[in-house]
């Protein structure tokens, strides 16, 4: 199983999205899944500080085909979420109870 995490971070948002996805990725890696994070300018400092060596980082989602995409981003729109579903299953982490694709 290949799982790509796409999460948000930044000064106004904080690092909670990345941290909870890292926790999930580490548990899934321990169960045999291959996990990678979409490496962005906002997530890079957190991944540098807290990601283990088992977690890959990729610059573009297309460069790392996945079975699942885990999206943790409050700013994503329904159309953006639908775009993530191309070729992968989508899981959205959201504690705001918004509608999702």
mmCIF file of C-alpha atoms in Angstrom:
data_model
loop_
_atom_site.group_PDB
_atom_site.id
_atom_site.type_symbol
_atom_site.label_atom_id
_atom_site.label_comp_id
_atom_site.label_asym_id
_atom_site.label_seq_id
_atom_site.Cartn_x
_atom_site.Cartn_y
_atom_site.Cartn_z
ATOM 1 C CA UNK A 1 0.000 0.000 0.000
ATOM 2 C CA UNK A 2 1.360 3.417 -1.014
ATOM 3 C CA UNK A 3 -0.018 6.441 0.827
ATOM 4 C CA UNK A 4 0.722 10.070 -0.041
ATOM 5 C CA UNK A 5 0.095 12.758 2.573
ATOM 6 C CA UNK A 6 -0.713 16.299 1.449
ATOM 7 C CA UNK A 7 -1.041 18.631 4.398
ATOM 8 C CA UNK A 8 -0.948 22.310 5.155
ATOM 9 C CA UNK A 9 1.243 24.283 7.554
ATOM 10 C CA UNK A 10 2.433 27.799 8.137
ATOM 11 C CA UNK A 11 2.709 30.654 10.607
ATOM 12 C CA UNK A 12 -1.034 31.373 10.626
ATOM 13 C CA UNK A 13 -2.034 27.698 10.499
ATOM 14 C CA UNK A 14 0.584 26.080 12.684
ATOM 15 C CA UNK A 15 2.009 22.598 12.341
ATOM 16 C CA UNK A 16 -0.794 20.421 13.668
ATOM 17 C CA UNK A 17 -1.814 19.126 10.240
ATOM 18 C CA UNK A 18 1.700 17.863 9.564
ATOM 19 C CA UNK A 19 2.148 16.448 13.049
ATOM 20 C CA UNK A 20 -1.058 14.396 13.026
ATOM 21 C CA UNK A 21 -0.263 13.130 9.521
ATOM 22 C CA UNK A 22 3.259 12.161 10.626
ATOM 23 C CA UNK A 23 1.766 10.185 13.503
ATOM 24 C CA UNK A 24 -0.578 8.368 11.117
ATOM 25 C CA UNK A 25 2.198 7.799 8.567
ATOM 26 C CA UNK A 26 4.531 6.341 11.157
ATOM 27 C CA UNK A 27 1.832 3.919 12.336
ATOM 28 C CA UNK A 28 1.036 2.894 8.750
ATOM 29 C CA UNK A 29 4.734 2.468 7.940
ATOM 30 C CA UNK A 30 4.998 0.164 10.941
ATOM 31 C CA UNK A 31 2.215 -1.921 9.386
ATOM 32 C CA UNK A 32 4.085 -2.232 6.081
ATOM 33 C CA UNK A 33 2.753 0.730 4.087
ATOM 34 C CA UNK A 34 5.038 2.980 2.061
ATOM 35 C CA UNK A 35 4.312 6.590 2.982
ATOM 36 C CA UNK A 36 5.427 9.869 1.456
ATOM 37 C CA UNK A 37 4.705 13.532 2.101
ATOM 38 C CA UNK A 38 4.186 16.209 -0.468
ATOM 39 C CA UNK A 39 7.139 18.448 0.372
ATOM 40 C CA UNK A 40 6.222 22.130 0.228
ATOM 41 C CA UNK A 41 7.847 25.321 1.432
ATOM 42 C CA UNK A 42 5.401 25.345 4.368
ATOM 43 C CA UNK A 43 5.768 21.695 5.387
ATOM 44 C CA UNK A 44 9.531 21.310 4.878
ATOM 45 C CA UNK A 45 10.644 22.758 8.255
ATOM 46 C CA UNK A 46 8.302 20.446 10.155
ATOM 47 C CA UNK A 47 9.299 17.422 8.099
ATOM 48 C CA UNK A 48 12.973 18.314 8.638
ATOM 49 C CA UNK A 49 12.445 18.442 12.381
ATOM 50 C CA UNK A 50 10.077 15.547 13.008
ATOM 51 C CA UNK A 51 9.905 13.052 10.114
ATOM 52 C CA UNK A 52 11.721 9.749 10.481
ATOM 53 C CA UNK A 53 14.009 8.383 7.809
ATOM 54 C CA UNK A 54 11.244 5.943 6.742
ATOM 55 C CA UNK A 55 9.082 8.779 5.413
ATOM 56 C CA UNK A 56 9.789 9.832 1.836
ATOM 57 C CA UNK A 57 9.287 13.360 0.562
ATOM 58 C CA UNK A 58 8.187 14.217 -2.953
ATOM 59 C CA UNK A 59 7.924 17.507 -4.817
ATOM 60 C CA UNK A 60 4.965 16.530 -6.984
ATOM 61 C CA UNK A 61 2.141 14.083 -6.373
ATOM 62 C CA UNK A 62 2.466 12.683 -9.905
ATOM 63 C CA UNK A 63 6.057 11.696 -9.198
ATOM 64 C CA UNK A 64 4.932 9.236 -6.514
ATOM 65 C CA UNK A 65 1.907 7.169 -7.623
ATOM 66 C CA UNK A 66 -0.186 6.178 -4.631
ATOM 67 C CA UNK A 67 -3.088 3.956 -3.666
ATOM 68 C CA UNK A 68 -4.372 6.556 -1.199
ATOM 69 C CA UNK A 69 -3.991 10.299 -0.742
ATOM 70 C CA UNK A 70 -4.527 11.633 2.770
ATOM 71 C CA UNK A 71 -5.426 15.314 2.605
ATOM 72 C CA UNK A 72 -5.233 17.486 5.727
ATOM 73 C CA UNK A 73 -5.828 21.031 4.540
ATOM 74 C CA UNK A 74 -8.636 23.371 5.600
ATOM 75 C CA UNK A 75 -8.146 25.559 2.528
ATOM 76 C CA UNK A 76 -8.801 22.856 -0.073
ATOM 77 C CA UNK A 77 -11.921 23.237 -2.191
ATOM 78 C CA UNK A 78 -14.250 20.494 -3.416
ATOM 79 C CA UNK A 79 -12.750 20.795 -6.909
ATOM 80 C CA UNK A 80 -9.200 20.504 -5.570
ATOM 81 C CA UNK A 81 -10.180 17.453 -3.542
ATOM 82 C CA UNK A 82 -11.769 15.847 -6.595
ATOM 83 C CA UNK A 83 -8.485 16.376 -8.455
ATOM 84 C CA UNK A 84 -6.641 14.331 -5.829
ATOM 85 C CA UNK A 85 -8.914 11.362 -6.456
ATOM 86 C CA UNK A 86 -7.550 10.745 -9.951
ATOM 87 C CA UNK A 87 -6.000 7.290 -9.750
ATOM 88 C CA UNK A 88 -6.067 7.197 -5.946
ATOM 89 C CA UNK A 89 -8.533 6.867 -3.134
ATOM 90 C CA UNK A 90 -8.919 10.006 -1.049
ATOM 91 C CA UNK A 91 -9.129 10.306 2.740
ATOM 92 C CA UNK A 92 -9.692 13.776 4.168
ATOM 93 C CA UNK A 93 -8.852 14.674 7.755
ATOM 94 C CA UNK A 94 -11.106 17.524 8.835
ATOM 95 C CA UNK A 95 -12.363 18.443 12.280
ATOM 96 C CA UNK A 96 -14.489 21.313 10.908
ATOM 97 C CA UNK A 97 -17.196 19.057 9.391
ATOM 98 C CA UNK A 98 -17.062 20.683 5.945
ATOM 99 C CA UNK A 99 -18.451 18.973 2.805
ATOM 100 C CA UNK A 100 -15.863 16.927 0.889
ATOM 101 C CA UNK A 101 -15.404 15.296 -2.489
#
